[in-house]
Structure formats: structure tokens, C-alpha cells
Amino acid sequence: MKKKFAVTGMTCAACSARVTKVTAAVPGVSDVVVNLLKNSMEVEYDGSPAVTNAICFAVAKAGYGARLLEGAGDGSFALAGTDGTALSVGSSAGSAAGEELRMMRRRLIVSIVFCVPLFYLSMGHMLGWPIPSFLSGHANMMSFVLTQFLLLLPIVFVNFKFFRVGFVSLVHGSPNMDSLVALGATASTLYGVSTLYRVGIALGAGDLAGAHEAAMDSYFESAGMILTLITLGKFFEARAKGHTTDSLAKLVDLAPKRACRLIDGHEEEVLADQLRPGDVLVVRAGESVPADGVVLEGSASIDQSMLTGESVPVEVGPGSKVTGATTSVSGWFTMRAEHVGSDTALAGIIHLVDDATSSKAPIERLADRISAVFVPVVIAAALLTFLVWLVVFGDFAAAVNHGISVLVISCPCALGLATPTAIMVGMGRGATEGILVKSAEALETAQAARTVVFDKTGTITQGAPQVTNVEAFGVEESQLVFLAYAAEKRSEHPLARAIVAYAFDRGVVSDKGASSAPTPDQVDGAIWGFEQIAGGGIRAEIEGIECFAGNARLMADQGISLEICHKRADELSCEGKTVLFFAWSGEVHGLIALADVAKPGSAEAISDLRKQGIATVMLTGDDERTARAIADEVGIQRVIAGVLPEGKEEVVRKLACEGKVVMVGDGINDAPALARADVGVAVGAGTDIALDAADIVLVQSDLRDVVAALDLSRATLRNIKQNLFWALFYNAVCIPVAAGALVWVGISLNPWIAAACMSASSLCVVTNALRLRRWKRR
């Protein structure tokens, strides 16, 4: 089973790589996925307390903290703060980011309050700024340097987390970004402390010039600026990271907080989490539906846009299903709660999105491999830089300057955030558009699709027959429709139900059953006899008139000639439609053609895919003629008909040899093919088995969302590649510059400038990922 843990102390990709390594090494652990962005990890093991304790011990030994989040699988999702605080299960995404932001803000304010005078004091004389008399002049050099040291202490104290986490990680052999900052700030501080002694010794010897020279090279301002600028960057990074979970937080906020429960005819207001299946609830206009259930009494217009994206309200009445968190626009109704709390559709969506954002995309493995060795390599590079400048050039101050600059300019954070931030934002954006992606791997793979395979019934088509043609011979069309309704209304056959629905839709029959059109031979619809004829149709006696409705074989068995309409019937049959004939008084008086028609948007979606160079295939168990008719209507290039469920899986496997395959389906028979495809896409109206087998779920059952899902995948992967390029390019260029590679052309970086660059690098990656929030479907 999978268990979720809150992990504390992680600050960069090197941290998450270390936590992954030590957790995976625990006996009994079969898989582990660490999420740096959410400060959590999912571990697959048997769930035993012994293994749980071993995981927590192993993580603690590595210099971090881990705590099992009990109940993390109950539909809520768990997040943890980054400053040693694990937030409780069920906390919203915003609370984790908010806690992190508040702590960063406090640290930043204190740092700036003391860093500004520190910088003024150390650099003021170079910029011509006035310096207080008791701190200026050769005689006051000790006061000058000591004041800088005292101003640095509060900055070090408030940012001591860098030192605590950094050195603990270093001692445990897993150095991270905090280790680099701690080493750089410590080196600057120790150099400054040595300056205090040098000034004191010079003043004791009466060497005022020597004291002044030493005081001008204290490096206390570098330590203060490093810590302050890194904290500033972390503050902006935390604020930006908070926005990466906005979509998830909005989904959580949709959940109703209160409900009106009906008990023995009396209404009482209760918390939504107190509801139980079977409770009778009252919902009024303007209120949110508190649970998933069925309407018992009343009617209303329900806004389901949060679930389906459809802006037009849906009318519901007794027997209608309603979904929790949708809103009643008008009307009043009572309902019986069937699914509450973590069992609702909304909770399922939230849990699915949260699980998906905890997964890793294949491209992230590159960043993980680099991160595992990045910090040790940087520390080695800094040490080498220090030795080169000291031994080759004999300049100790320059050696310290460049060594510290290499430490603080390198940015493992940008590398670690490049992929998860884009994945988090992309999946959240998809969820708000009704595109639920179950894994980061599916989101990455979808963009490479070369073939999209569609099931026919219920995927491309509506999944139920509809009347497409009505042709009457010698009578009014309304008369034919009414007689068809009267004859078919007792039948449970899907074709009969379609004809009855058509009669109501056309207004030929009112809700009370009265005809709004003249009836054939003044028939009013009273049925005296009704008989279903196997394989043929029905026989009904209406007001003493014997009527037949069915296929050509039934008409032939009854000796009824179809000469008047057989040619037209053949044309309709060639279009993949089912033709029913209607006869009374020994003559055929009309025909009605029915078909499972294509969904609105199917043709548009397939056209868009073809424009993108993606091959489209229809894979169905229907006969060739029916499948070809639908394929021609929507523009599908290739039809594979008459395929059994196990055959569908085989076809998808063969197509996968030609490139990445996306399979789109909705039924139980599609599940093997959905699982076999590189990416399985299930339409929301499909069966639970299909939804479970799929990698992506389309809430709206609209094939245009298939195009949108592929487009979102491309946008997300493009963003990830941009982030990775920037992170790698930044480090590849800036580390040599910080080491002094361009000193010969007059370009050199102070440690505090290097710290500013490092902060800006992480911020750029997160900000670039946030651009995905503006993604819109075509």
C-alpha cells in the first residue's frame, strides 16, 4: 500500500534526491516518490509500524524529518511546510504556502532591517556617503569593524536555519543548497572575524594605516548580503510556489461547508462533514449541493460548470442525480445523500489531482541524476577555485572572494523546481478545464502521440440511438410520429425509447399524453392489444386498427409491400442507420430511421488532430458498414471494425510499434486497450472500469478535450524544457564567471552579487512555470 509522509528540511533537488535514496534503502520499501514542491513523499510498502519507524529513522539520520500523515488516503490531501512544520492532513494547499510565506516574511524583514545599515556602513565610504564620526577615521577602525559584526549577528540568528540544515546535511554526507549558503556565509564571517583581530593587532602596534587597510576588507557585508538576498529570493520563490497550487486550492474551496438536513419534517443546519449516506437534505436557490445524491422532491436549475465546464444550467427533478459542490441557480428540492465526504465526485477529483502532482515525469529523472552529484561537485569547484587563486596568484583575499562566489552562485534549487512546478501548474490548470491527468508520466507522454485510437459507441457517438429521418407516405408526418409513439410506448427496446423521446421533443405528444396533431384514422392512442415479435418488431391494435412497426422481414411476413419505399430504405441502411417501417390497414405509411449519431464536436476534434499530423483510427466491435458511415461523417481516416475486446488490445499493441498511441474509450470492453496504450483517455460518462484503466479522464465527455489534453501536454513539456535549459545554462555559465574566468576582461563577481543571481535563478524557474496558469484551449 501507499502511505504519504510529510518531509521537513528539504530545500533543493539535492535534498529530495537524498531523501529518496535513504528511504528506498529501507527493507520492505518497494517504491518512493518525493515531492520537493509539496514537501511530502509517497512510499509504497506493507504499511507495518516497524517499516514506518524505519523510514522515519532513516530520513532523520540523513538530516531531515519525516512524519506519517495518517488518513492521507481518505480523499483529503496532505502538504507540509518547508520550515520544519508538517501541516495536518486535510490542510488546503494555500495553508502550506501561507505558512511558508509568513515565516519567510518575518525572516526577510529582520534581515533587511539590519542589512541596510550594514551595507551602508561597509560601502558608504566608497560611495561618498556620510559616515558617523565615531565610526570614521583611522582611530575608530575597531569600532567600524565591530559595529558591522554586531549588525551581522541578528541576520545570522534569524537565518540560522541555513546553518542548522546546511551543516547537518554536510555532516551526513548529503550536502544541499543550504550547505552552499552556510559555507559561503560562514567563510565570509570567519574572514571578517579574522579582520577584527588584524585591526586590533595593527592598532596595538600603532599601525593606523595597516588597521585601516584591514578594516576596508572585512567581508561582514558579504555574509549579511548573502543571507539577506537568499532569503529575499526564497520569499519570492515561496510566494510564487504558492500560486502553483492555486487550482488545487480552488477545488478544495468548492466543497460545501454546511448543509440543511431534514429530520422528521424539521430542518437543521449541520456541518457537511457530519452528513451520512441516506440523509435527506434540503437545497434552495443559491446554495451548493452538499453531497452526491438523487433528487426526491421539487425541481431546480443546477450550475455544473465546476464539474463539467458547461455554463448552461441543467434542469433536475425527482429521480435526477445531483453532484456535490454544484450550485442551485433557481428552484427548491430535497435529495437523498448517497456519497458524502471523501466519497464524493469532487473529493475523488481532488485526490486524483493531488496524487498525480506527486508523481514524477520521466524527464525529471535527468534532473534527479544531476542533483544527486551537483552540490558535492560545486563544493569541490569552490575549493579548487580557492586553491588556484591562493597558490597560483598568491592573493588570499581574491581566493576567498571567488571561492565564496562559486558556493553561493550555484543553484540546485532551479534544477529541482524545473519539473515539479510545471507539472503542478499544468495538472491544476487541466483540472479546472475538466481534464484530469492521473500521472506526470501521462502528461509528458501525451504530447508525443502519433496515433489517436477512438472507440465508436459512447465515445465518438452519443451511445444511444436517435431518430434521424422520418418519411411519411400518404399521411402527415405528425400522424406517422404519433402512431409510432402509440405503438412503441409500451416497448422497452432502445429504438422504441428513442421514438417515444422524439415524439415528445417534436411536441407531437404532450407530457400528459395528449396528441397535438391529428391521428391516423382518428386514432386517439388507446392500445387494446400489444405484442412483441422476436426479431421483427411489434404488433399493436389501436382503436381496433391493427398496426405493425418493425423491420423489412416483419413487413414481408405480414404480406405488406415495401415497393413504395424500399429504395429509400436501402439508401438509409447504407448510411449505417436502422430503418423501421410503420404500417396499418395492410399498407406501409412511413419509415423512421435511427442511428447512434456523432457527438457535437467529434468532427471538429478529429479535424484538429489531422491538422496536427496525428493519425486517427476508429476501433469498434460494430459492423464495417455502420462504422464506416460514422467515420466518414466525422472524418476518421482508418476504420477497424468487428473487433472483440481482447482484439482491441492487440490492435493497440501493433499500432504502438509505429509511435506513441493514445486510446480514447468509455466502456468495459475498452479497458484492456486503455491499459495497453501509451496514454489511455476515458470520457467522463464511461464505466468505472474504463475510468480506472485510463491515464487521463475527460469530465465533459467531449472529444475536443482530447485535443486540449494533447495541447496542454505540449505546453507543459515545453515549459519543463525551458526551465531545465535555464537551470543548466545558468549554472554552466555563472559558476566559471564566479570562479574568475573573466577577470582578465574586467568582469568579477562579489559574493553578494552571486547570491542575488542565485535567488533570481530560482525565481525565474518558478515564474516561468506560472505562465501555464494562462494556458487556454484553442
PDB file of N, CA and C in Angstrom, residues 147-183:
ATOM      1  N   THR A 147      31.105  47.178  14.771  1.00  0.00           N
ATOM      2  CA  THR A 147      29.695  47.530  14.527  1.00  0.00           C
ATOM      3  C   THR A 147      29.127  46.689  13.383  1.00  0.00           C
ATOM      4  N   GLN A 148      29.935  46.503  12.364  1.00  0.00           N
ATOM      5  CA  GLN A 148      29.472  45.648  11.253  1.00  0.00           C
ATOM      6  C   GLN A 148      29.228  44.219  11.742  1.00  0.00           C
ATOM      7  N   PHE A 149      30.117  43.751  12.614  1.00  0.00           N
ATOM      8  CA  PHE A 149      29.962  42.396  13.138  1.00  0.00           C
ATOM      9  C   PHE A 149      28.670  42.276  13.965  1.00  0.00           C
ATOM     10  N   LEU A 150      28.401  43.292  14.781  1.00  0.00           N
ATOM     11  CA  LEU A 150      27.193  43.271  15.612  1.00  0.00           C
ATOM     12  C   LEU A 150      25.921  43.359  14.755  1.00  0.00           C
ATOM     13  N   LEU A 151      25.978  44.123  13.648  1.00  0.00           N
ATOM     14  CA  LEU A 151      24.825  44.202  12.741  1.00  0.00           C
ATOM     15  C   LEU A 151      24.599  42.880  12.013  1.00  0.00           C
ATOM     16  N   LEU A 152      25.677  42.120  11.810  1.00  0.00           N
ATOM     17  CA  LEU A 152      25.553  40.832  11.123  1.00  0.00           C
ATOM     18  C   LEU A 152      24.907  39.770  12.013  1.00  0.00           C
ATOM     19  N   LEU A 153      25.150  39.827  13.323  1.00  0.00           N
ATOM     20  CA  LEU A 153      24.681  38.771  14.216  1.00  0.00           C
ATOM     21  C   LEU A 153      23.166  38.525  14.151  1.00  0.00           C
ATOM     22  N   PRO A 154      22.311  39.566  14.179  1.00  0.00           N
ATOM     23  CA  PRO A 154      20.864  39.297  14.068  1.00  0.00           C
ATOM     24  C   PRO A 154      20.490  38.637  12.735  1.00  0.00           C
ATOM     25  N   ILE A 155      21.202  38.996  11.674  1.00  0.00           N
ATOM     26  CA  ILE A 155      20.911  38.396  10.370  1.00  0.00           C
ATOM     27  C   ILE A 155      21.245  36.908  10.402  1.00  0.00           C
ATOM     28  N   VAL A 156      22.400  36.595  11.028  1.00  0.00           N
ATOM     29  CA  VAL A 156      22.792  35.191  11.152  1.00  0.00           C
ATOM     30  C   VAL A 156      21.791  34.444  12.024  1.00  0.00           C
ATOM     31  N   PHE A 157      21.372  35.076  13.107  1.00  0.00           N
ATOM     32  CA  PHE A 157      20.461  34.424  14.048  1.00  0.00           C
ATOM     33  C   PHE A 157      19.110  34.097  13.399  1.00  0.00           C
ATOM     34  N   VAL A 158      18.524  35.064  12.708  1.00  0.00           N
ATOM     35  CA  VAL A 158      17.194  34.858  12.131  1.00  0.00           C
ATOM     36  C   VAL A 158      17.230  33.889  10.950  1.00  0.00           C
ATOM     37  N   ASN A 159      18.397  33.777  10.330  1.00  0.00           N
ATOM     38  CA  ASN A 159      18.544  32.838   9.206  1.00  0.00           C
ATOM     39  C   ASN A 159      19.380  31.630   9.585  1.00  0.00           C
ATOM     40  N   PHE A 160      19.351  31.299  10.865  1.00  0.00           N
ATOM     41  CA  PHE A 160      20.209  30.207  11.332  1.00  0.00           C
ATOM     42  C   PHE A 160      19.801  28.860  10.729  1.00  0.00           C
ATOM     43  N   LYS A 161      18.574  28.801  10.168  1.00  0.00           N
ATOM     44  CA  LYS A 161      18.123  27.570   9.518  1.00  0.00           C
ATOM     45  C   LYS A 161      19.095  27.140   8.419  1.00  0.00           C
ATOM     46  N   PHE A 162      19.649  28.114   7.693  1.00  0.00           N
ATOM     47  CA  PHE A 162      20.616  27.783   6.650  1.00  0.00           C
ATOM     48  C   PHE A 162      21.798  27.011   7.229  1.00  0.00           C
ATOM     49  N   PHE A 163      22.260  27.445   8.406  1.00  0.00           N
ATOM     50  CA  PHE A 163      23.431  26.821   9.028  1.00  0.00           C
ATOM     51  C   PHE A 163      23.054  25.473   9.650  1.00  0.00           C
ATOM     52  N   ARG A 164      21.903  25.451  10.334  1.00  0.00           N
ATOM     53  CA  ARG A 164      21.491  24.216  11.003  1.00  0.00           C
ATOM     54  C   ARG A 164      21.280  23.090   9.987  1.00  0.00           C
ATOM     55  N   VAL A 165      20.467  23.376   8.977  1.00  0.00           N
ATOM     56  CA  VAL A 165      20.167  22.360   7.973  1.00  0.00           C
ATOM     57  C   VAL A 165      21.392  22.089   7.096  1.00  0.00           C
ATOM     58  N   GLY A 166      22.087  23.149   6.731  1.00  0.00           N
ATOM     59  CA  GLY A 166      23.213  23.003   5.819  1.00  0.00           C
ATOM     60  C   GLY A 166      24.341  22.170   6.376  1.00  0.00           C
ATOM     61  N   PHE A 167      24.730  22.443   7.635  1.00  0.00           N
ATOM     62  CA  PHE A 167      25.855  21.708   8.210  1.00  0.00           C
ATOM     63  C   PHE A 167      25.455  20.288   8.630  1.00  0.00           C
ATOM     64  N   VAL A 168      24.195  20.132   9.072  1.00  0.00           N
ATOM     65  CA  VAL A 168      23.729  18.776   9.394  1.00  0.00           C
ATOM     66  C   VAL A 168      23.749  17.913   8.140  1.00  0.00           C
ATOM     67  N   SER A 169      23.283  18.476   7.028  1.00  0.00           N
ATOM     68  CA  SER A 169      23.299  17.743   5.763  1.00  0.00           C
ATOM     69  C   SER A 169      24.720  17.426   5.334  1.00  0.00           C
ATOM     70  N   LEU A 170      25.621  18.370   5.564  1.00  0.00           N
ATOM     71  CA  LEU A 170      27.019  18.173   5.185  1.00  0.00           C
ATOM     72  C   LEU A 170      27.645  17.052   6.018  1.00  0.00           C
ATOM     73  N   VAL A 171      27.334  17.039   7.324  1.00  0.00           N
ATOM     74  CA  VAL A 171      27.872  16.016   8.217  1.00  0.00           C
ATOM     75  C   VAL A 171      27.361  14.631   7.820  1.00  0.00           C
ATOM     76  N   HIS A 172      26.109  14.571   7.358  1.00  0.00           N
ATOM     77  CA  HIS A 172      25.518  13.295   6.966  1.00  0.00           C
ATOM     78  C   HIS A 172      25.884  12.891   5.536  1.00  0.00           C
ATOM     79  N   GLY A 173      26.762  13.646   4.923  1.00  0.00           N
ATOM     80  CA  GLY A 173      27.225  13.286   3.587  1.00  0.00           C
ATOM     81  C   GLY A 173      26.223  13.554   2.489  1.00  0.00           C
ATOM     82  N   SER A 174      25.271  14.477   2.729  1.00  0.00           N
ATOM     83  CA  SER A 174      24.273  14.815   1.704  1.00  0.00           C
ATOM     84  C   SER A 174      24.130  16.325   1.603  1.00  0.00           C
ATOM     85  N   PRO A 175      25.198  17.020   1.232  1.00  0.00           N
ATOM     86  CA  PRO A 175      25.140  18.488   1.170  1.00  0.00           C
ATOM     87  C   PRO A 175      24.073  18.963   0.196  1.00  0.00           C
ATOM     88  N   ASN A 176      23.441  20.090   0.539  1.00  0.00           N
ATOM     89  CA  ASN A 176      22.375  20.658  -0.292  1.00  0.00           C
ATOM     90  C   ASN A 176      22.601  22.148  -0.485  1.00  0.00           C
ATOM     91  N   MET A 177      21.575  22.833  -0.968  1.00  0.00           N
ATOM     92  CA  MET A 177      21.712  24.262  -1.203  1.00  0.00           C
ATOM     93  C   MET A 177      22.035  25.013   0.080  1.00  0.00           C
ATOM     94  N   ASP A 178      21.384  24.620   1.193  1.00  0.00           N
ATOM     95  CA  ASP A 178      21.668  25.270   2.464  1.00  0.00           C
ATOM     96  C   ASP A 178      23.132  25.100   2.852  1.00  0.00           C
ATOM     97  N   SER A 179      23.712  23.978   2.477  1.00  0.00           N
ATOM     98  CA  SER A 179      25.133  23.750   2.767  1.00  0.00           C
ATOM     99  C   SER A 179      26.004  24.763   2.030  1.00  0.00           C
ATOM    100  N   LEU A 180      25.656  25.025   0.775  1.00  0.00           N
ATOM    101  CA  LEU A 180      26.423  26.003  -0.006  1.00  0.00           C
ATOM    102  C   LEU A 180      26.304  27.396   0.600  1.00  0.00           C
ATOM    103  N   VAL A 181      25.080  27.783   0.978  1.00  0.00           N
ATOM    104  CA  VAL A 181      24.863  29.104   1.585  1.00  0.00           C
ATOM    105  C   VAL A 181      25.593  29.180   2.923  1.00  0.00           C
ATOM    106  N   ALA A 182      25.461  28.116   3.724  1.00  0.00           N
ATOM    107  CA  ALA A 182      26.098  28.111   5.041  1.00  0.00           C
ATOM    108  C   ALA A 182      27.621  28.200   4.923  1.00  0.00           C
ATOM    109  N   LEU A 183      28.189  27.445   3.988  1.00  0.00           N
ATOM    110  CA  LEU A 183      29.642  27.504   3.796  1.00  0.00           C
ATOM    111  C   LEU A 183      30.077  28.889   3.346  1.00  0.00           C
TER     112      LEU A 183
END
